[in-house]
Amino acid sequence: GLDDPYSVYFPPAEALEFTKDLAGEFEGIGAEIGLRDKQLQIVAPLPESPAERAGLKAGDIIFAIDGEDTFGMSLEEAVLLIRGEKGTPVTLSVTSNGFDSLRDVEIIRDTINVPTVVWEMLDGDVAHMQISHFNQDTWREFDIVVKEILSSAPKGLVLDLRSNPGGFLDTSIDVASEWVESGVIVSEGTQSDTGQVFPTRGRHRLTHIPTVV
């Protein structure tokens, strides 16, 4: 209705899940899932999560969730089915190599906390930082990671924002400001209003490190 590619309508159930993501925790099984050839697949179980403890592996194909066929199901629909109240069970019908190995796996949901900022040092003394969300935990985690990276004195930095769906504007401004010493980070406006300008702020600790985004 807005004819705006950057505005999306969330029905109530999806809006609730999005809000939980921004809170930095949710209740579910703790597995990243994706679609391959319209078929739901485990991308990776989180370490020490209910999914990992139940034996789910990266590459497992999910044929059903509590008996409901997943072929053609959207990721959003699957997430709503898999997530649920802590302590409740969900049964996934999964296989790693075809119907011959199809098995039902019952998993007890739990509270899942996912770090939004992780990093590692690559060859050539290049730091790789990945930010998966801009939620209420991101700045605290980012601040810790920046201190660790600076103490390692990298020659360069890769800021990895792939698959990051966004989140809080204030947090993204704080993060971007670490690379931008002066000037405007974001300006907002409409056809009838000049809106607001958000200048850079903070300590600008990463301005001296060559960075690729």
Tab-separated table of N, CA and C in Angstrom, residues 20-174:
chain	number	residue	atom	x	y	z
A	20	LYS	N	11.117	-10.333	19.462
A	20	LYS	CA	11.945	-11.233	20.270
A	20	LYS	C	13.380	-11.250	19.762
A	21	ASP	N	13.567	-11.235	18.431
A	21	ASP	CA	14.914	-11.199	17.866
A	21	ASP	C	15.655	-9.952	18.331
A	22	LEU	N	14.960	-8.812	18.346
A	22	LEU	CA	15.600	-7.566	18.766
A	22	LEU	C	15.909	-7.573	20.252
A	23	ALA	N	15.221	-8.401	21.010
A	23	ALA	CA	15.502	-8.505	22.441
A	23	ALA	C	16.743	-9.344	22.719
A	24	GLY	N	17.274	-10.017	21.681
A	24	GLY	CA	18.514	-10.758	21.838
A	24	GLY	C	18.354	-12.185	22.285
A	25	GLU	N	17.118	-12.629	22.520
A	25	GLU	CA	16.901	-14.016	22.886
A	25	GLU	C	15.508	-14.438	22.427
A	26	PHE	N	15.334	-15.750	22.271
A	26	PHE	CA	14.041	-16.291	21.881
A	26	PHE	C	13.948	-17.710	22.414
A	27	GLU	N	12.772	-18.292	22.308
A	27	GLU	CA	12.585	-19.665	22.766
A	27	GLU	C	12.384	-20.560	21.554
A	28	GLY	N	13.234	-21.568	21.441
A	28	GLY	CA	13.195	-22.449	20.283
A	28	GLY	C	14.187	-23.575	20.441
A	29	ILE	N	14.734	-24.054	19.298
A	29	ILE	CA	15.641	-25.201	19.343
A	29	ILE	C	17.096	-24.813	19.143
A	30	GLY	N	17.362	-23.580	18.671
A	30	GLY	CA	18.740	-23.149	18.509
A	30	GLY	C	19.412	-23.695	17.272
A	31	ALA	N	18.780	-23.509	16.117
A	31	ALA	CA	19.384	-23.951	14.855
A	31	ALA	C	19.109	-22.921	13.776
A	32	GLU	N	20.129	-22.608	12.991
A	32	GLU	CA	19.920	-21.763	11.817
A	32	GLU	C	19.374	-22.640	10.701
A	33	ILE	N	18.279	-22.190	10.075
A	33	ILE	CA	17.686	-22.965	8.994
A	33	ILE	C	17.659	-22.133	7.717
A	34	GLY	N	17.601	-22.819	6.590
A	34	GLY	CA	17.556	-22.141	5.305
A	34	GLY	C	16.766	-22.963	4.305
A	35	LEU	N	16.643	-22.441	3.084
A	35	LEU	CA	15.935	-23.124	2.009
A	35	LEU	C	16.900	-23.500	0.900
A	36	ARG	N	16.782	-24.736	0.419
A	36	ARG	CA	17.563	-25.193	-0.731
A	36	ARG	C	16.634	-25.999	-1.624
A	37	ASP	N	16.464	-25.532	-2.858
A	37	ASP	CA	15.528	-26.173	-3.786
A	37	ASP	C	14.139	-26.313	-3.163
A	38	LYS	N	13.687	-25.228	-2.503
A	38	LYS	CA	12.370	-25.148	-1.862
A	38	LYS	C	12.198	-26.131	-0.704
A	39	GLN	N	13.307	-26.700	-0.241
A	39	GLN	CA	13.238	-27.654	0.858
A	39	GLN	C	13.963	-27.090	2.072
A	40	LEU	N	13.321	-27.190	3.231
A	40	LEU	CA	13.884	-26.668	4.472
A	40	LEU	C	15.103	-27.487	4.885
A	41	GLN	N	16.141	-26.808	5.356
A	41	GLN	CA	17.392	-27.487	5.669
A	41	GLN	C	18.040	-26.857	6.898
A	42	ILE	N	18.701	-27.685	7.692
A	42	ILE	CA	19.504	-27.187	8.813
A	42	ILE	C	20.807	-26.621	8.257
A	43	VAL	N	21.032	-25.316	8.467
A	43	VAL	CA	22.296	-24.706	8.051
A	43	VAL	C	23.364	-24.992	9.098
A	44	ALA	N	22.984	-24.791	10.355
A	44	ALA	CA	23.919	-25.090	11.445
A	44	ALA	C	23.180	-25.069	12.775
A	45	PRO	N	23.363	-26.101	13.601
A	45	PRO	CA	22.858	-26.025	14.978
A	45	PRO	C	23.808	-25.165	15.808
A	46	LEU	N	23.264	-24.372	16.725
A	46	LEU	CA	24.111	-23.564	17.579
A	46	LEU	C	24.795	-24.448	18.617
A	47	PRO	N	26.031	-24.116	18.991
A	47	PRO	CA	26.747	-24.925	19.979
A	47	PRO	C	25.971	-25.053	21.283
A	48	GLU	N	25.901	-26.277	21.811
A	48	GLU	CA	25.267	-26.588	23.086
A	48	GLU	C	23.776	-26.225	23.108
A	49	SER	N	23.155	-26.197	21.947
A	49	SER	CA	21.727	-25.901	21.852
A	49	SER	C	20.913	-27.186	21.923
A	50	PRO	N	19.600	-27.095	22.150
A	50	PRO	CA	18.758	-28.298	22.092
A	50	PRO	C	18.882	-29.023	20.760
A	51	ALA	N	19.022	-28.282	19.667
A	51	ALA	CA	19.156	-28.902	18.345
A	51	ALA	C	20.423	-29.745	18.253
A	52	GLU	N	21.540	-29.197	18.756
A	52	GLU	CA	22.797	-29.945	18.720
A	52	GLU	C	22.727	-31.163	19.629
A	53	ARG	N	22.157	-31.007	20.824
A	53	ARG	CA	22.071	-32.123	21.755
A	53	ARG	C	21.172	-33.244	21.219
A	54	ALA	N	20.202	-32.865	20.366
A	54	ALA	CA	19.306	-33.868	19.786
A	54	ALA	C	19.923	-34.574	18.583
A	55	GLY	N	21.110	-34.117	18.161
A	55	GLY	CA	21.802	-34.794	17.074
A	55	GLY	C	21.599	-34.203	15.700
A	56	LEU	N	20.975	-33.037	15.586
A	56	LEU	CA	20.811	-32.414	14.279
A	56	LEU	C	22.165	-31.956	13.750
A	57	LYS	N	22.348	-32.119	12.434
A	57	LYS	CA	23.611	-31.774	11.790
A	57	LYS	C	23.372	-30.784	10.660
A	58	ALA	N	24.411	-30.012	10.341
A	58	ALA	CA	24.340	-29.134	9.178
A	58	ALA	C	24.089	-29.986	7.934
A	59	GLY	N	23.144	-29.553	7.112
A	59	GLY	CA	22.810	-30.290	5.901
A	59	GLY	C	21.600	-31.200	6.044
A	60	ASP	N	21.152	-31.463	7.278
A	60	ASP	CA	19.939	-32.266	7.466
A	60	ASP	C	18.750	-31.574	6.805
A	61	ILE	N	17.957	-32.332	6.075
A	61	ILE	CA	16.760	-31.799	5.425
A	61	ILE	C	15.557	-32.058	6.323
A	62	ILE	N	14.742	-31.029	6.517
A	62	ILE	CA	13.553	-31.142	7.360
A	62	ILE	C	12.343	-31.393	6.462
A	63	PHE	N	11.799	-32.604	6.520
A	63	PHE	CA	10.647	-32.944	5.696
A	63	PHE	C	9.322	-32.590	6.374
A	64	ALA	N	9.298	-32.534	7.699
A	64	ALA	CA	8.048	-32.224	8.390
A	64	ALA	C	8.344	-31.634	9.762
A	65	ILE	N	7.430	-30.773	10.214
A	65	ILE	CA	7.483	-30.195	11.554
A	65	ILE	C	6.185	-30.577	12.257
A	66	ASP	N	6.311	-31.392	13.289
A	66	ASP	CA	5.120	-31.922	13.983
A	66	ASP	C	4.125	-32.515	12.992
A	67	GLY	N	4.665	-33.243	12.007
A	67	GLY	CA	3.821	-33.931	11.033
A	67	GLY	C	3.381	-33.103	9.848
A	68	GLU	N	3.682	-31.800	9.845
A	68	GLU	CA	3.272	-30.931	8.734
A	68	GLU	C	4.377	-30.868	7.681
A	69	ASP	N	4.021	-31.236	6.443
A	69	ASP	CA	4.968	-31.252	5.329
A	69	ASP	C	5.559	-29.857	5.120
A	70	THR	N	6.894	-29.780	4.943
A	70	THR	CA	7.557	-28.482	4.817
A	70	THR	C	7.879	-28.102	3.383
A	71	PHE	N	7.603	-28.988	2.398
A	71	PHE	CA	7.968	-28.656	1.014
A	71	PHE	C	7.194	-27.412	0.566
A	72	GLY	N	7.939	-26.402	0.091
A	72	GLY	CA	7.325	-25.156	-0.344
A	72	GLY	C	7.009	-24.194	0.781
A	73	MET	N	7.274	-24.586	2.015
A	73	MET	CA	7.009	-23.722	3.170
A	73	MET	C	8.032	-22.598	3.224
A	74	SER	N	7.604	-21.385	3.576
A	74	SER	CA	8.538	-20.267	3.703
A	74	SER	C	9.339	-20.394	4.994
A	75	LEU	N	10.472	-19.702	5.044
A	75	LEU	CA	11.282	-19.713	6.260
A	75	LEU	C	10.497	-19.136	7.437
A	76	GLU	N	9.736	-18.080	7.159
A	76	GLU	CA	8.975	-17.439	8.230
A	76	GLU	C	7.958	-18.409	8.821
A	77	GLU	N	7.270	-19.162	7.957
A	77	GLU	CA	6.293	-20.142	8.442
A	77	GLU	C	6.977	-21.217	9.281
A	78	ALA	N	8.135	-21.676	8.804
A	78	ALA	CA	8.856	-22.732	9.517
A	78	ALA	C	9.310	-22.251	10.894
A	79	VAL	N	9.816	-21.024	10.951
A	79	VAL	CA	10.288	-20.479	12.226
A	79	VAL	C	9.149	-20.403	13.230
A	80	LEU	N	7.970	-19.974	12.779
A	80	LEU	CA	6.827	-19.874	13.680
A	80	LEU	C	6.421	-21.237	14.230
A	81	LEU	N	6.595	-22.291	13.415
A	81	LEU	CA	6.241	-23.636	13.865
A	81	LEU	C	7.292	-24.213	14.813
A	82	ILE	N	8.561	-23.922	14.537
A	82	ILE	CA	9.645	-24.514	15.321
A	82	ILE	C	9.812	-23.804	16.662
A	83	ARG	N	9.674	-22.489	16.660
A	83	ARG	CA	9.784	-21.767	17.920
A	83	ARG	C	8.560	-22.029	18.780
A	84	GLY	N	8.724	-21.871	20.080
A	84	GLY	CA	7.614	-22.096	20.992
A	84	GLY	C	8.072	-21.960	22.425
A	85	GLU	N	7.184	-22.185	23.325
A	85	GLU	CA	7.455	-21.972	24.741
A	85	GLU	C	8.525	-22.930	25.267
A	86	LYS	N	9.413	-22.393	26.075
A	86	LYS	CA	10.463	-23.186	26.702
A	86	LYS	C	9.858	-24.386	27.434
A	87	GLY	N	10.475	-25.547	27.243
A	87	GLY	CA	10.015	-26.756	27.903
A	87	GLY	C	9.028	-27.574	27.110
A	88	THR	N	8.559	-27.049	25.971
A	88	THR	CA	7.609	-27.785	25.136
A	88	THR	C	8.357	-28.515	24.023
A	89	PRO	N	7.805	-29.641	23.541
A	89	PRO	CA	8.503	-30.416	22.501
A	89	PRO	C	8.074	-30.004	21.091
A	90	VAL	N	8.982	-30.190	20.158
A	90	VAL	CA	8.667	-30.099	18.733
A	90	VAL	C	9.365	-31.273	18.054
A	91	THR	N	8.677	-31.915	17.116
A	91	THR	CA	9.241	-33.080	16.433
A	91	THR	C	9.551	-32.726	14.982
A	92	LEU	N	10.806	-32.902	14.603
A	92	LEU	CA	11.239	-32.670	13.225
A	92	LEU	C	11.502	-34.012	12.557
A	93	SER	N	10.959	-34.174	11.345
A	93	SER	CA	11.262	-35.354	10.528
A	93	SER	C	12.400	-34.970	9.606
A	94	VAL	N	13.587	-35.556	9.837
A	94	VAL	CA	14.788	-35.123	9.127
A	94	VAL	C	15.507	-36.309	8.495
A	95	THR	N	16.335	-35.977	7.505
A	95	THR	CA	17.193	-36.983	6.877
A	95	THR	C	18.473	-36.315	6.409
A	96	SER	N	19.533	-37.100	6.387
A	96	SER	CA	20.808	-36.572	5.894
A	96	SER	C	21.130	-37.067	4.492
A	97	ASN	N	20.477	-38.166	4.059
A	97	ASN	CA	20.828	-38.726	2.743
A	97	ASN	C	19.650	-39.441	2.071
A	98	GLY	N	18.461	-38.870	2.184
A	98	GLY	CA	17.329	-39.451	1.475
A	98	GLY	C	16.330	-40.116	2.401
A	99	PHE	N	15.230	-40.588	1.806
A	99	PHE	CA	14.126	-41.137	2.587
A	99	PHE	C	14.511	-42.362	3.402
A	100	ASP	N	15.541	-43.099	2.952
A	100	ASP	CA	15.924	-44.310	3.678
A	100	ASP	C	16.358	-44.015	5.107
A	101	SER	N	16.890	-42.822	5.332
A	101	SER	CA	17.377	-42.480	6.682
A	101	SER	C	16.448	-41.499	7.389
A	102	LEU	N	15.222	-41.328	6.891
A	102	LEU	CA	14.279	-40.394	7.510
A	102	LEU	C	13.983	-40.815	8.953
A	103	ARG	N	14.074	-39.867	9.859
A	103	ARG	CA	13.855	-40.182	11.265
A	103	ARG	C	13.143	-39.008	11.937
A	104	ASP	N	12.418	-39.314	12.986
A	104	ASP	CA	11.758	-38.278	13.786
A	104	ASP	C	12.637	-37.934	14.976
A	105	VAL	N	12.865	-36.644	15.152
A	105	VAL	CA	13.699	-36.162	16.255
A	105	VAL	C	12.851	-35.230	17.120
A	106	GLU	N	12.631	-35.626	18.372
A	106	GLU	CA	11.900	-34.754	19.300
A	106	GLU	C	12.895	-33.871	20.034
A	107	ILE	N	12.610	-32.585	20.041
A	107	ILE	CA	13.499	-31.606	20.660
A	107	ILE	C	12.703	-30.785	21.662
A	108	ILE	N	13.248	-30.599	22.841
A	108	ILE	CA	12.601	-29.785	23.865
A	108	ILE	C	13.113	-28.350	23.733
A	109	ARG	N	12.205	-27.438	23.487
A	109	ARG	CA	12.575	-26.040	23.291
A	109	ARG	C	13.175	-25.442	24.565
A	110	ASP	N	14.040	-24.449	24.361
A	110	ASP	CA	14.685	-23.774	25.489
A	110	ASP	C	14.879	-22.309	25.122
A	111	THR	N	15.331	-21.514	26.073
A	111	THR	CA	15.674	-20.120	25.795
A	111	THR	C	17.022	-20.078	25.092
A	112	ILE	N	17.064	-19.404	23.948
A	112	ILE	CA	18.270	-19.352	23.123
A	112	ILE	C	18.822	-17.939	23.135
A	113	ASN	N	20.084	-17.808	23.480
A	113	ASN	CA	20.791	-16.528	23.399
A	113	ASN	C	21.845	-16.628	22.303
A	114	VAL	N	21.749	-15.768	21.312
A	114	VAL	CA	22.661	-15.828	20.170
A	114	VAL	C	23.528	-14.574	20.158
A	115	PRO	N	24.866	-14.713	20.227
A	115	PRO	CA	25.709	-13.517	20.114
A	115	PRO	C	25.544	-12.880	18.743
A	116	THR	N	25.440	-11.548	18.705
A	116	THR	CA	25.249	-10.862	17.427
A	116	THR	C	26.560	-10.377	16.816
A	117	VAL	N	27.642	-10.369	17.601
A	117	VAL	CA	28.941	-9.925	17.087
A	117	VAL	C	29.989	-10.988	17.410
A	118	VAL	N	30.615	-11.516	16.375
A	118	VAL	CA	31.704	-12.483	16.544
A	118	VAL	C	32.853	-12.068	15.641
A	119	TRP	N	34.057	-12.503	15.996
A	119	TRP	CA	35.197	-12.153	15.146
A	119	TRP	C	36.262	-13.233	15.199
A	120	GLU	N	37.140	-13.204	14.201
A	120	GLU	CA	38.306	-14.083	14.152
A	120	GLU	C	39.402	-13.384	13.367
A	121	MET	N	40.635	-13.824	13.582
A	121	MET	CA	41.769	-13.280	12.842
A	121	MET	C	42.063	-14.184	11.661
A	122	LEU	N	42.081	-13.618	10.462
A	122	LEU	CA	42.358	-14.370	9.248
A	122	LEU	C	43.849	-14.292	8.921
A	123	ASP	N	44.252	-15.060	7.907
A	123	ASP	CA	45.627	-14.988	7.435
A	123	ASP	C	45.963	-13.555	7.015
A	124	GLY	N	47.225	-13.181	7.237
A	124	GLY	CA	47.649	-11.839	6.863
A	124	GLY	C	47.291	-10.784	7.883
A	125	ASP	N	46.962	-11.208	9.100
A	125	ASP	CA	46.612	-10.280	10.184
A	125	ASP	C	45.426	-9.392	9.821
A	126	VAL	N	44.426	-10.011	9.182
A	126	VAL	CA	43.182	-9.308	8.858
A	126	VAL	C	42.078	-9.831	9.777
A	127	ALA	N	41.451	-8.924	10.491
A	127	ALA	CA	40.360	-9.302	11.398
A	127	ALA	C	39.056	-9.393	10.611
A	128	HIS	N	38.250	-10.410	10.938
A	128	HIS	CA	36.932	-10.584	10.313
A	128	HIS	C	35.882	-10.473	11.405
A	129	MET	N	35.032	-9.432	11.317
A	129	MET	CA	33.970	-9.200	12.295
A	129	MET	C	32.615	-9.375	11.617
A	130	GLN	N	31.775	-10.232	12.197
A	130	GLN	CA	30.442	-10.435	11.651
A	130	GLN	C	29.399	-9.928	12.643
A	131	ILE	N	28.482	-9.087	12.137
A	131	ILE	CA	27.373	-8.587	12.946
A	131	ILE	C	26.089	-9.125	12.335
A	132	SER	N	25.371	-9.962	13.090
A	132	SER	CA	24.200	-10.655	12.533
A	132	SER	C	22.902	-9.890	12.751
A	133	HIS	N	22.847	-8.989	13.743
A	133	HIS	CA	21.668	-8.169	14.032
A	133	HIS	C	22.158	-6.861	14.651
A	134	PHE	N	21.271	-5.889	14.702
A	134	PHE	CA	21.492	-4.711	15.536
A	134	PHE	C	20.398	-4.709	16.607
A	135	ASN	N	20.572	-5.561	17.621
A	135	ASN	CA	19.553	-5.656	18.661
A	135	ASN	C	20.063	-5.026	19.958
A	136	GLN	N	19.352	-5.253	21.049
A	136	GLN	CA	19.695	-4.540	22.280
A	136	GLN	C	20.998	-5.026	22.914
A	137	ASP	N	21.514	-6.169	22.479
A	137	ASP	CA	22.787	-6.670	22.997
A	137	ASP	C	23.978	-6.293	22.117
A	138	THR	N	23.713	-5.797	20.910
A	138	THR	CA	24.776	-5.647	19.916
A	138	THR	C	25.861	-4.672	20.353
A	139	TRP	N	25.477	-3.513	20.897
A	139	TRP	CA	26.517	-2.537	21.232
A	139	TRP	C	27.459	-3.072	22.314
A	140	ARG	N	26.911	-3.711	23.333
A	140	ARG	CA	27.763	-4.268	24.396
A	140	ARG	C	28.729	-5.287	23.819
A	141	GLU	N	28.229	-6.183	22.953
A	141	GLU	CA	29.084	-7.198	22.346
A	141	GLU	C	30.100	-6.555	21.398
A	142	PHE	N	29.663	-5.562	20.621
A	142	PHE	CA	30.545	-4.877	19.677
A	142	PHE	C	31.689	-4.183	20.414
A	143	ASP	N	31.374	-3.527	21.522
A	143	ASP	CA	32.387	-2.816	22.295
A	143	ASP	C	33.467	-3.773	22.783
A	144	ILE	N	33.061	-4.945	23.244
A	144	ILE	CA	34.025	-5.952	23.701
A	144	ILE	C	34.902	-6.424	22.542
A	145	VAL	N	34.266	-6.689	21.395
A	145	VAL	CA	35.004	-7.184	20.226
A	145	VAL	C	35.995	-6.137	19.718
A	146	VAL	N	35.586	-4.875	19.701
A	146	VAL	CA	36.498	-3.807	19.246
A	146	VAL	C	37.751	-3.782	20.110
A	147	LYS	N	37.598	-3.887	21.422
A	147	LYS	CA	38.757	-3.890	22.318
A	147	LYS	C	39.665	-5.075	22.021
A	148	GLU	N	39.073	-6.257	21.759
A	148	GLU	CA	39.870	-7.438	21.455
A	148	GLU	C	40.605	-7.265	20.124
A	149	ILE	N	39.924	-6.706	19.139
A	149	ILE	CA	40.553	-6.506	17.828
A	149	ILE	C	41.699	-5.504	17.931
A	150	LEU	N	41.475	-4.397	18.624
A	150	LEU	CA	42.529	-3.391	18.748
A	150	LEU	C	43.758	-3.947	19.458
A	151	SER	N	43.539	-4.802	20.455
A	151	SER	CA	44.681	-5.383	21.169
A	151	SER	C	45.463	-6.341	20.296
A	152	SER	N	44.835	-6.833	19.207
A	152	SER	CA	45.517	-7.750	18.282
A	152	SER	C	46.224	-7.022	17.147
A	153	ALA	N	46.030	-5.703	17.048
A	153	ALA	CA	46.713	-4.855	16.063
A	153	ALA	C	46.630	-5.411	14.639
A	154	PRO	N	45.423	-5.556	14.087
A	154	PRO	CA	45.310	-6.087	12.712
A	154	PRO	C	45.768	-5.070	11.677
A	155	LYS	N	46.161	-5.591	10.499
A	155	LYS	CA	46.528	-4.720	9.383
A	155	LYS	C	45.292	-4.245	8.623
A	156	GLY	N	44.198	-4.976	8.748
A	156	GLY	CA	42.962	-4.623	8.067
A	156	GLY	C	41.788	-5.303	8.728
A	157	LEU	N	40.587	-4.930	8.300
A	157	LEU	CA	39.376	-5.442	8.924
A	157	LEU	C	38.301	-5.672	7.871
A	158	VAL	N	37.639	-6.827	7.947
A	158	VAL	CA	36.466	-7.115	7.127
A	158	VAL	C	35.244	-7.036	8.037
A	159	LEU	N	34.312	-6.124	7.719
A	159	LEU	CA	33.048	-6.015	8.444
A	159	LEU	C	31.988	-6.752	7.638
A	160	ASP	N	31.523	-7.869	8.168
A	160	ASP	CA	30.625	-8.781	7.447
A	160	ASP	C	29.190	-8.558	7.926
A	161	LEU	N	28.364	-7.997	7.048
A	161	LEU	CA	26.965	-7.721	7.371
A	161	LEU	C	26.020	-8.586	6.548
A	162	ARG	N	26.529	-9.650	5.943
A	162	ARG	CA	25.662	-10.507	5.134
A	162	ARG	C	24.569	-11.127	5.992
A	163	SER	N	23.340	-11.140	5.443
A	163	SER	CA	22.152	-11.717	6.090
A	163	SER	C	21.718	-10.961	7.340
A	164	ASN	N	22.280	-9.762	7.571
A	164	ASN	CA	21.866	-8.967	8.720
A	164	ASN	C	20.562	-8.256	8.354
A	165	PRO	N	19.455	-8.551	9.069
A	165	PRO	CA	18.170	-7.953	8.705
A	165	PRO	C	17.957	-6.551	9.254
A	166	GLY	N	18.920	-6.030	10.046
A	166	GLY	CA	18.774	-4.692	10.601
A	166	GLY	C	18.460	-4.732	12.077
A	167	GLY	N	17.693	-3.748	12.531
A	167	GLY	CA	17.360	-3.671	13.948
A	167	GLY	C	17.231	-2.235	14.401
A	168	PHE	N	17.883	-1.898	15.523
A	168	PHE	CA	17.749	-0.570	16.105
A	168	PHE	C	18.630	0.452	15.384
A	169	LEU	N	18.027	1.577	14.988
A	169	LEU	CA	18.759	2.629	14.286
A	169	LEU	C	19.884	3.182	15.152
A	170	ASP	N	19.598	3.470	16.435
A	170	ASP	CA	20.619	4.046	17.308
A	170	ASP	C	21.856	3.155	17.396
A	171	THR	N	21.639	1.840	17.464
A	171	THR	CA	22.764	0.921	17.562
A	171	THR	C	23.599	0.944	16.290
A	172	SER	N	22.950	0.964	15.142
A	172	SER	CA	23.699	0.983	13.879
A	172	SER	C	24.481	2.287	13.721
A	173	ILE	N	23.939	3.391	14.237
A	173	ILE	CA	24.669	4.665	14.195
A	173	ILE	C	25.909	4.596	15.083
A	174	ASP	N	25.757	4.043	16.284
A	174	ASP	CA	26.898	3.909	17.191
A	174	ASP	C	27.995	3.051	16.569
